[in-house]
Short mmCIF file of C-alpha atoms and ligand atoms in Angstrom, two decimals:
data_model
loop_
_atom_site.label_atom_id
_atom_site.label_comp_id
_atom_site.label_asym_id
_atom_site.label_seq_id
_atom_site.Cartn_x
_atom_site.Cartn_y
_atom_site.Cartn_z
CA UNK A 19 -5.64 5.02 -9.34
CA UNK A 20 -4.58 3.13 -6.69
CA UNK A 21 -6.29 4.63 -3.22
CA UNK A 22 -4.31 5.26 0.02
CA UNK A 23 -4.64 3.58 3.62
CA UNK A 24 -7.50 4.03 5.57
CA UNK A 25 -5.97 6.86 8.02
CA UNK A 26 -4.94 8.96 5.36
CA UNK A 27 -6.22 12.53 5.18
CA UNK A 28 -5.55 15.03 2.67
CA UNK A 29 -6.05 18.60 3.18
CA UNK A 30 -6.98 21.35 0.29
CA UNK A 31 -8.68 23.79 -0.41
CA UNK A 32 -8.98 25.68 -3.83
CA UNK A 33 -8.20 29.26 -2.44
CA UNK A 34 -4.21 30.03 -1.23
CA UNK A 35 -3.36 31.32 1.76
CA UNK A 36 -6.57 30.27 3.61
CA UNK A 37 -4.36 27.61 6.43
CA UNK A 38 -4.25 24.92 4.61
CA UNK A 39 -0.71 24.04 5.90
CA UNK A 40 -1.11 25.57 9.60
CA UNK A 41 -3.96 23.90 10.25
CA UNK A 42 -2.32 20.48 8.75
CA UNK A 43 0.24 21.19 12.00
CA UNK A 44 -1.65 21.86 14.12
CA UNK A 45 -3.89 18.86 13.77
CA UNK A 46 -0.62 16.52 13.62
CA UNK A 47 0.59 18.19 16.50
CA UNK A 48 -2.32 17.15 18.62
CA UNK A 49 -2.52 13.74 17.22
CA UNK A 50 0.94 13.32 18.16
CA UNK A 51 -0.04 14.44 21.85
CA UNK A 52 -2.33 11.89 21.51
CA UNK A 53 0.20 9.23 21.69
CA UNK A 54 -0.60 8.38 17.55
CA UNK A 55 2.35 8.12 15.47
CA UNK A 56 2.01 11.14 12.46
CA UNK A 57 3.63 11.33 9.24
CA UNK A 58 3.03 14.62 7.22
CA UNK A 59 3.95 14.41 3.88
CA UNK A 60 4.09 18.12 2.17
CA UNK A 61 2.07 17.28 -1.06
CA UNK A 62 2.14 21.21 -2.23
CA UNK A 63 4.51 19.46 -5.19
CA UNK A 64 4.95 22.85 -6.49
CA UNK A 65 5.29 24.88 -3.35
CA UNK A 66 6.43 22.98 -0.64
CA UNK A 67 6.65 25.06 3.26
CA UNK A 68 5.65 22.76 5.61
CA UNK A 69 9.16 22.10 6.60
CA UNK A 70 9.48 26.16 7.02
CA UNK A 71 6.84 26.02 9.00
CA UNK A 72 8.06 23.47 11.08
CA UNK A 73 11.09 24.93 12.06
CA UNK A 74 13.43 22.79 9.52
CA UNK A 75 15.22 25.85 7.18
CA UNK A 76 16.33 23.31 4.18
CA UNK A 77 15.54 19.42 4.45
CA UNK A 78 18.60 17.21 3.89
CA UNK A 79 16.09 14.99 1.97
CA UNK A 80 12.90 15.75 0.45
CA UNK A 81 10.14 13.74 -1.89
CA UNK A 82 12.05 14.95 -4.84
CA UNK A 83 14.75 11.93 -4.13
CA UNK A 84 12.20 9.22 -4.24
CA UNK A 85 10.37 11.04 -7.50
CA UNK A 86 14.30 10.62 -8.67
CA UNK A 87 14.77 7.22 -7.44
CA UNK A 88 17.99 8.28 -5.21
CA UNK A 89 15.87 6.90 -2.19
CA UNK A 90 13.83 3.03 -2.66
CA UNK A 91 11.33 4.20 -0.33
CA UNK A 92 9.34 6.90 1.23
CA UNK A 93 10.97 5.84 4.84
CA UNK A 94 14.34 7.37 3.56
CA UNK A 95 13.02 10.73 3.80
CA UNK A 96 11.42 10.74 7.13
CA UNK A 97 12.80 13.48 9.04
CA UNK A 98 12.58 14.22 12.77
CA UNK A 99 10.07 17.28 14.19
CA UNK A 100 10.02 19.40 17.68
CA UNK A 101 6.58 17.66 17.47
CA UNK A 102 6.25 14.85 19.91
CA UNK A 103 5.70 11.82 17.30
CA UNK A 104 5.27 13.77 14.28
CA UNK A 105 7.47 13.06 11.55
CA UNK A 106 7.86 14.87 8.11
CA UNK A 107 8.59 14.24 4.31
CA UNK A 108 9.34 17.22 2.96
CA UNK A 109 8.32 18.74 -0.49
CA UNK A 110 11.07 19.16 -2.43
CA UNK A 111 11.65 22.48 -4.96
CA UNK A 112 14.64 21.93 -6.29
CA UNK A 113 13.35 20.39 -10.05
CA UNK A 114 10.41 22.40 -11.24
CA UNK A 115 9.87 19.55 -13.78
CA UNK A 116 8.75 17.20 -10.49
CA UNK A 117 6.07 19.63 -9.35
CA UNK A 118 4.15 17.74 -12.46
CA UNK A 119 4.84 14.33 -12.14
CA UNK A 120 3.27 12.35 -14.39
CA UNK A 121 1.33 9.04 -14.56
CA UNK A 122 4.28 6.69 -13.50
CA UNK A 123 5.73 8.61 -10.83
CA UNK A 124 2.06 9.23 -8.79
CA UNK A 125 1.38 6.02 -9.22
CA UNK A 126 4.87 4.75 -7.35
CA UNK A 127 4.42 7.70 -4.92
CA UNK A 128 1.05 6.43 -3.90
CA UNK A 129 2.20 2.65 -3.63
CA UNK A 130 5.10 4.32 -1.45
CA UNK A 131 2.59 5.75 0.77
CA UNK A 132 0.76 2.51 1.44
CA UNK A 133 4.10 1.38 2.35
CA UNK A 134 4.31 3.98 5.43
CA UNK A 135 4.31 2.80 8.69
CA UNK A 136 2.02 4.90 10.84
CA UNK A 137 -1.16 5.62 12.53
CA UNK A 138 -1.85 9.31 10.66
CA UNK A 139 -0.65 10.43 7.51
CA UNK A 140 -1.82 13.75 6.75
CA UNK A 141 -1.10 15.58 3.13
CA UNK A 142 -0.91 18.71 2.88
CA UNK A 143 -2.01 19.71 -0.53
CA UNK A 144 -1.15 22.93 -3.08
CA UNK A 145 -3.96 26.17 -3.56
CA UNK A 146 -5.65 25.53 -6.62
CA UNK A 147 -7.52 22.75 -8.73
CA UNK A 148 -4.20 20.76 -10.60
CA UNK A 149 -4.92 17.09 -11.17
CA UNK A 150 -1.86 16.43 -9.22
CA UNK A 151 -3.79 18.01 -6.88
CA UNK A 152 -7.06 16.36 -7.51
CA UNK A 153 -5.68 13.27 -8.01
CA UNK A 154 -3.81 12.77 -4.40
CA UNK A 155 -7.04 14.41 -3.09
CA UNK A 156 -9.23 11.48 -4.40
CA UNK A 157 -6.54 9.08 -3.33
CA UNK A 158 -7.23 9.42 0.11
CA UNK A 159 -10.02 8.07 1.73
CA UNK A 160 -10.53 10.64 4.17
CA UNK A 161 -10.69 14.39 2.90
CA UNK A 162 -10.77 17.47 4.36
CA UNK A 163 -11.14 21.23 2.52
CA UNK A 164 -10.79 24.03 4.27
CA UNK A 165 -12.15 27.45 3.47
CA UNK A 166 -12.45 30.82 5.19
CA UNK A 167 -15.46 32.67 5.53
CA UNK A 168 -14.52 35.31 2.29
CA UNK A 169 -16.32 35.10 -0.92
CA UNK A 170 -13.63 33.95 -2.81
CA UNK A 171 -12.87 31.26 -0.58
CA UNK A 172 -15.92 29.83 -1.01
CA UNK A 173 -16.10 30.05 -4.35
CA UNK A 174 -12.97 28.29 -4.94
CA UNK A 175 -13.64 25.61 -2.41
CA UNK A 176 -16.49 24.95 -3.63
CA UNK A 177 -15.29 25.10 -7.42
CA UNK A 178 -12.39 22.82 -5.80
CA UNK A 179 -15.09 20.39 -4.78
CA UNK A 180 -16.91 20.02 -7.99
CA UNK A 181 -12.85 20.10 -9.76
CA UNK A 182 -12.82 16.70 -7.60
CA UNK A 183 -16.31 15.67 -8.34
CA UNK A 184 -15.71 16.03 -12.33
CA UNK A 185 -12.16 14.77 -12.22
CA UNK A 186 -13.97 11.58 -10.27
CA UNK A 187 -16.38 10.57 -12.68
CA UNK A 188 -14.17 11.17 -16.20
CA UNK A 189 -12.21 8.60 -14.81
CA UNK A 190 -14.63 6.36 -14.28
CA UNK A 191 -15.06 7.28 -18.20
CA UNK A 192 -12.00 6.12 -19.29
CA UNK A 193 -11.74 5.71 -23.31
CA UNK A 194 -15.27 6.62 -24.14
CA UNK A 195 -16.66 9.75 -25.46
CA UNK A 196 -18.04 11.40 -22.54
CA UNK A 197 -14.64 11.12 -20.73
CA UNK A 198 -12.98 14.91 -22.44
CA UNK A 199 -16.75 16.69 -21.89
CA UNK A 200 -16.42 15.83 -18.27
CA UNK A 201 -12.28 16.65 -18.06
CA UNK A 202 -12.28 19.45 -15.20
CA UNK A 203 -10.43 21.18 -17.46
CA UNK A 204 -12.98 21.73 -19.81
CA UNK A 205 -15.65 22.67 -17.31
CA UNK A 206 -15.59 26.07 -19.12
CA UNK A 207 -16.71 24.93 -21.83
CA UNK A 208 -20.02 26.02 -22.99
CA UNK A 209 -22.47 22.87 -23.44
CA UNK A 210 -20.60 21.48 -20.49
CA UNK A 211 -22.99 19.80 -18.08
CA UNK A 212 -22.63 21.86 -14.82
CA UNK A 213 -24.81 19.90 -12.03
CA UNK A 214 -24.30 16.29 -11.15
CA UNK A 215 -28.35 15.80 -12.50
CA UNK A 216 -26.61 16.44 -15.51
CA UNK A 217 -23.26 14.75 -15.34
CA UNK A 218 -25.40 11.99 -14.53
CA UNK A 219 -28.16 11.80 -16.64
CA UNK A 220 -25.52 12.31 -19.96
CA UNK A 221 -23.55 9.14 -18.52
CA UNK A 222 -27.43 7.05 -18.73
CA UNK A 223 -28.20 7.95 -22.12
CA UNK A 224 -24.45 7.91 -23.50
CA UNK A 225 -22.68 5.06 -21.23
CA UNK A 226 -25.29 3.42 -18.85
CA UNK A 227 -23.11 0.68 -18.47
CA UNK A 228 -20.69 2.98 -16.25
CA UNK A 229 -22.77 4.75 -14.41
CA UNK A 230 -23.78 1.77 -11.37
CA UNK A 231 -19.77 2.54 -10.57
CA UNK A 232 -19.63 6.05 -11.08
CA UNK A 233 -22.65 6.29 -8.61
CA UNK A 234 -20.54 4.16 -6.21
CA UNK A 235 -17.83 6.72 -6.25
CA UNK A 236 -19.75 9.82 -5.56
CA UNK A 237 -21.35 8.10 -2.62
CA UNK A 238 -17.81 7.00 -1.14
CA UNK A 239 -16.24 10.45 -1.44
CA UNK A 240 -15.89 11.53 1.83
CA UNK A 241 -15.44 15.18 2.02
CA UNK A 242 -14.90 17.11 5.47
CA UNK A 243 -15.21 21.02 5.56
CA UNK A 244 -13.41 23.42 8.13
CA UNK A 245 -13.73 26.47 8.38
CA UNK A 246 -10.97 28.58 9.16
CA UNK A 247 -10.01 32.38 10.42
CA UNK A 248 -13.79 32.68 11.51
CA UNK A 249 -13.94 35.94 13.09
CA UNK A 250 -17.80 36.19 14.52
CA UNK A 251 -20.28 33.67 14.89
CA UNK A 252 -22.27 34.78 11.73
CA UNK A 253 -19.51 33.24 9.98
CA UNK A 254 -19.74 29.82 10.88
CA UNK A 255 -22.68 29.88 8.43
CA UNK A 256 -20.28 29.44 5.89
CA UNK A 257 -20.60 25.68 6.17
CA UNK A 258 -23.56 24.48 6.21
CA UNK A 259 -24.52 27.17 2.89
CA UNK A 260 -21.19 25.02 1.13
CA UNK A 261 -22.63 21.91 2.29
CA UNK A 262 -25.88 22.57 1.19
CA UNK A 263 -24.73 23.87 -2.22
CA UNK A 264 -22.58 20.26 -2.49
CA UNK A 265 -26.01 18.54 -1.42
CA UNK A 266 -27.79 20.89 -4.42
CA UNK A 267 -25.67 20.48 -7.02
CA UNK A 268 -23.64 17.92 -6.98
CA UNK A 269 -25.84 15.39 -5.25
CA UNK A 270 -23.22 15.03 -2.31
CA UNK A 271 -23.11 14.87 1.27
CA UNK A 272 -20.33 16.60 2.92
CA UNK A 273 -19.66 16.59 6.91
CA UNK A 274 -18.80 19.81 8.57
CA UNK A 275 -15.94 19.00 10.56
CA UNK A 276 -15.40 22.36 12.72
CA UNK A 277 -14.61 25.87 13.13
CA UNK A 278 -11.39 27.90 13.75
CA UNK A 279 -11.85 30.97 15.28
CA UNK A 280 -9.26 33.59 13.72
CA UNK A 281 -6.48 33.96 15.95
CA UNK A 282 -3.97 37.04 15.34
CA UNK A 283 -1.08 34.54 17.34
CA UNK A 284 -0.95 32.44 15.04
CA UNK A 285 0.30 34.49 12.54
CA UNK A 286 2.68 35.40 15.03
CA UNK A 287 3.82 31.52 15.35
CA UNK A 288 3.95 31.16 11.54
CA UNK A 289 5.88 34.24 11.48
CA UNK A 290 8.56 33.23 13.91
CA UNK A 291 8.27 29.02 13.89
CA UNK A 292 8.47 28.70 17.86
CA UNK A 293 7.77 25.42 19.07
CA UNK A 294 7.58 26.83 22.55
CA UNK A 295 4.84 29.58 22.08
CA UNK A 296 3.10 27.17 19.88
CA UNK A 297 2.94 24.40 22.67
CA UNK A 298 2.66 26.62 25.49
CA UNK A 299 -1.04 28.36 23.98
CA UNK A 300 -3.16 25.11 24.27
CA UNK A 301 -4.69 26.41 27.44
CA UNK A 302 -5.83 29.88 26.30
CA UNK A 303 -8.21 28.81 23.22
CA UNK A 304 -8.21 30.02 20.04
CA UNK A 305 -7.43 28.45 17.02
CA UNK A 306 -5.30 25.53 19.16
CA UNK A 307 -7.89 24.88 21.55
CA UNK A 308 -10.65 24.48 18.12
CA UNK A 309 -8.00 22.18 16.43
CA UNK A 310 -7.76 19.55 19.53
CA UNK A 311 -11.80 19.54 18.51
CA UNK A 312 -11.14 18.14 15.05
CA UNK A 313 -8.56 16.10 15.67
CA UNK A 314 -10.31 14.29 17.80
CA UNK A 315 -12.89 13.43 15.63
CA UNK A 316 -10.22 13.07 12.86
CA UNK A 317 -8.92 10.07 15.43
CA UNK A 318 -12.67 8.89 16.19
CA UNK A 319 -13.79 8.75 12.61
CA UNK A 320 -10.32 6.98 11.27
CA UNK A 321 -10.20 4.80 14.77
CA UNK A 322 -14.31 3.63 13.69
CA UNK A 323 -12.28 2.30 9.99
CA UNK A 324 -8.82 1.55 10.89
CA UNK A 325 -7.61 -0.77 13.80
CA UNK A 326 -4.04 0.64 13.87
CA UNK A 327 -5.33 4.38 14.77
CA UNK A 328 -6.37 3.54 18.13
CA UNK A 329 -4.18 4.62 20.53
CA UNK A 330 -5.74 7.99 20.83
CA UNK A 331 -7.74 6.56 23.19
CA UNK A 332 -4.27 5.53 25.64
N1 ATP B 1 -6.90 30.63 12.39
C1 ATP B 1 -6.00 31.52 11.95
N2 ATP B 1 -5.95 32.76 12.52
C2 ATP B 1 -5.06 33.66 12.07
N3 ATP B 1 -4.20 33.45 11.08
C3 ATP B 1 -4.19 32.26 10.48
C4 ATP B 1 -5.10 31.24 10.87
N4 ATP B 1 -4.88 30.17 10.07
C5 ATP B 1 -3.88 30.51 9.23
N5 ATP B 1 -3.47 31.77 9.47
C6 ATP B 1 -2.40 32.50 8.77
O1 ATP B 1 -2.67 32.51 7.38
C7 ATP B 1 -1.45 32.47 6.66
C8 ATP B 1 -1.53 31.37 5.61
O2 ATP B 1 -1.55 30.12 6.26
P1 ATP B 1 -1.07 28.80 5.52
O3 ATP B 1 0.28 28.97 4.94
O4 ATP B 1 -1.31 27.69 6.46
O5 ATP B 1 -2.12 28.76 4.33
P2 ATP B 1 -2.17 27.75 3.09
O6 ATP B 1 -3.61 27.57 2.78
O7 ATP B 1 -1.39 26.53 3.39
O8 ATP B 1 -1.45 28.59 1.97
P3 ATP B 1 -0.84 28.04 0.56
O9 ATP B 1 -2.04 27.84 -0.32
O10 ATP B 1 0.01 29.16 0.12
O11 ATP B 1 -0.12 26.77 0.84
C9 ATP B 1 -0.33 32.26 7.68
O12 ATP B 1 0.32 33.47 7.91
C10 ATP B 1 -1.06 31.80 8.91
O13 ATP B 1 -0.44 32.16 10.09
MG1 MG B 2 0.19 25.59 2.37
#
């Protein structure tokens, strides 16, 4: 699959509900302060709220008209924020059939993307392990999963993580017989190879000739981890035990990226969508005052790859 521009970041996370999408704002919103152009694009195909939670009630346009073809290109659907220089496409809802689109229509999506003119585009992806989902996830070159401190959030990030790991190599498998045993959909399975030893060491014996390439891709997946709605220090642990189970089992290095401390206001802000309280916490802390942390080394680490995202610096 075709991958996406250099200061693209896509956000997941396996588990629902964890901030996925507030945390997505509120790292555009401070890119955006920092004088960067910011498109989000609501990837949550199936359950698109970013616009909600940016203040818009019903877009005019959403991604559904380019998945349609009413719209030539993903510039159509830009629509206007209260965030200084953040601009949003929309997820659309209205044809349940879209939320699944196939082949063809990622493929033109993603080319659309490339097509974007801006300094940050940040996806905000659906809960869950789809390969819609895993697909746009390994799209991007910069990736970011965020997980709270609860068990099951870790266990689905992490299961998210090897989803993504799996889902990389089978394609790298393409039209051999190894390619369905790897499908993250079969993971399940019992004979299944669980670890990346194994993954890997069934690709030598079966395929060798793959596996220089499929070692290539696991060292170029750049995963970030947040941590989100941490509520005492303990809990920052949470990241460094995910990134050593990554390191463990799946051979891959992940970078912790930062911690947000859980912060009962914004809840509040979700709740009521006001610009003005949003803007008007940066001083106090909380989970603002830890996102203006990672989104500047969001801008440092895509600034270090891509000449365009520079301006952060201005
Ligand atoms: N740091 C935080 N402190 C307190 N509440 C938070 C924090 N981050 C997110 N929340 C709250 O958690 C809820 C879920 O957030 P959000 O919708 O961003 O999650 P999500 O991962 O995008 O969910 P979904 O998987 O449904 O898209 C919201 O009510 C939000 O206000
Ligand atoms: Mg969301």
């Amino acid at each position: 699959m075709i991958q996406l521009p250099n200061h693209t970041w896509a956000i997941a996370g396996g588990k629902g509900g964890v901030g996925k999408s507030l945390l997505t704002v509120s790292l555009a919103y401070w890119l955006g302060r920092l004088k960067n152009d910011v498109t989000l694009l609501d990837g949550d195909l199936g359950g698109a709220n970013l616009h909600t939670m940016l203040g818009l009630r019903i877009p005019h346009c959403t991604i559904d008209d380019f998945i349609l073809r009413r719209v030539p290109s993903l510039d159509h659907l830009l629509l206007e924020t209260a965030l200084p220089n953040v601009k949003l496409i929309a997820g659309g809802s209205d044809v349940p059939a879209l939320a699944n689109p196939n082949f063809g229509q990622k493929t033109r999506l993603v080319r659309a993307m490339n097509a974007i003119d801006t300094d940050f585009l940040m996806v905000d992806l659906g809960a869950g392990s789809s390969l819609n989902t895993l697909d746009l996830f390994l799209a991007a070159p910069n990736k970011l999963v965020v997980l709270t401190p609860q068990p099951t959030s870790i266990q689905n990030a992490y299961g998210f993580i090897k989803a993504a790991f799996f889902r990389l190599v089978s394609r790298g498998l393409r039209g051999t017989s190894l390619q369905d045993l790897l499908d993250p959909a079969n993971l399940r399975d019992e004979g299944a190879p669980q670890s990346a030893e194994e993954v890997l060491q069934e690709v030598a014996i079966t395929e060798p000739g793959a596996l220089p390439d499929i070692e290539e891709r696991v060292a170029n997946l750049k995963i970030h981890i947040i941590v989100n709605m941490v509520r005492a220090p303990k809990e920052e642990r949470v990241g460094p035990v995910v990134s050593e189970v990554c390191r463990r089992f799946l051979g891959m290095e992940t970078t912790l990226l930062g911690c947000v401390p859980y912060d009962p206001q914004m809840e509040k802000w979700a709740a009521v969508m006001d610009r003005e309280s949003f803007v008007n916490r940066t001083a106090e802390g909380g989970a603002l005052r830890a996102s203006y942390d990672i989104a500047y080394r969001i801008a440092e680490r895509t600034k270090n790859k891509d000449s365009t995202a520079t301006k952060w610096i201005a």
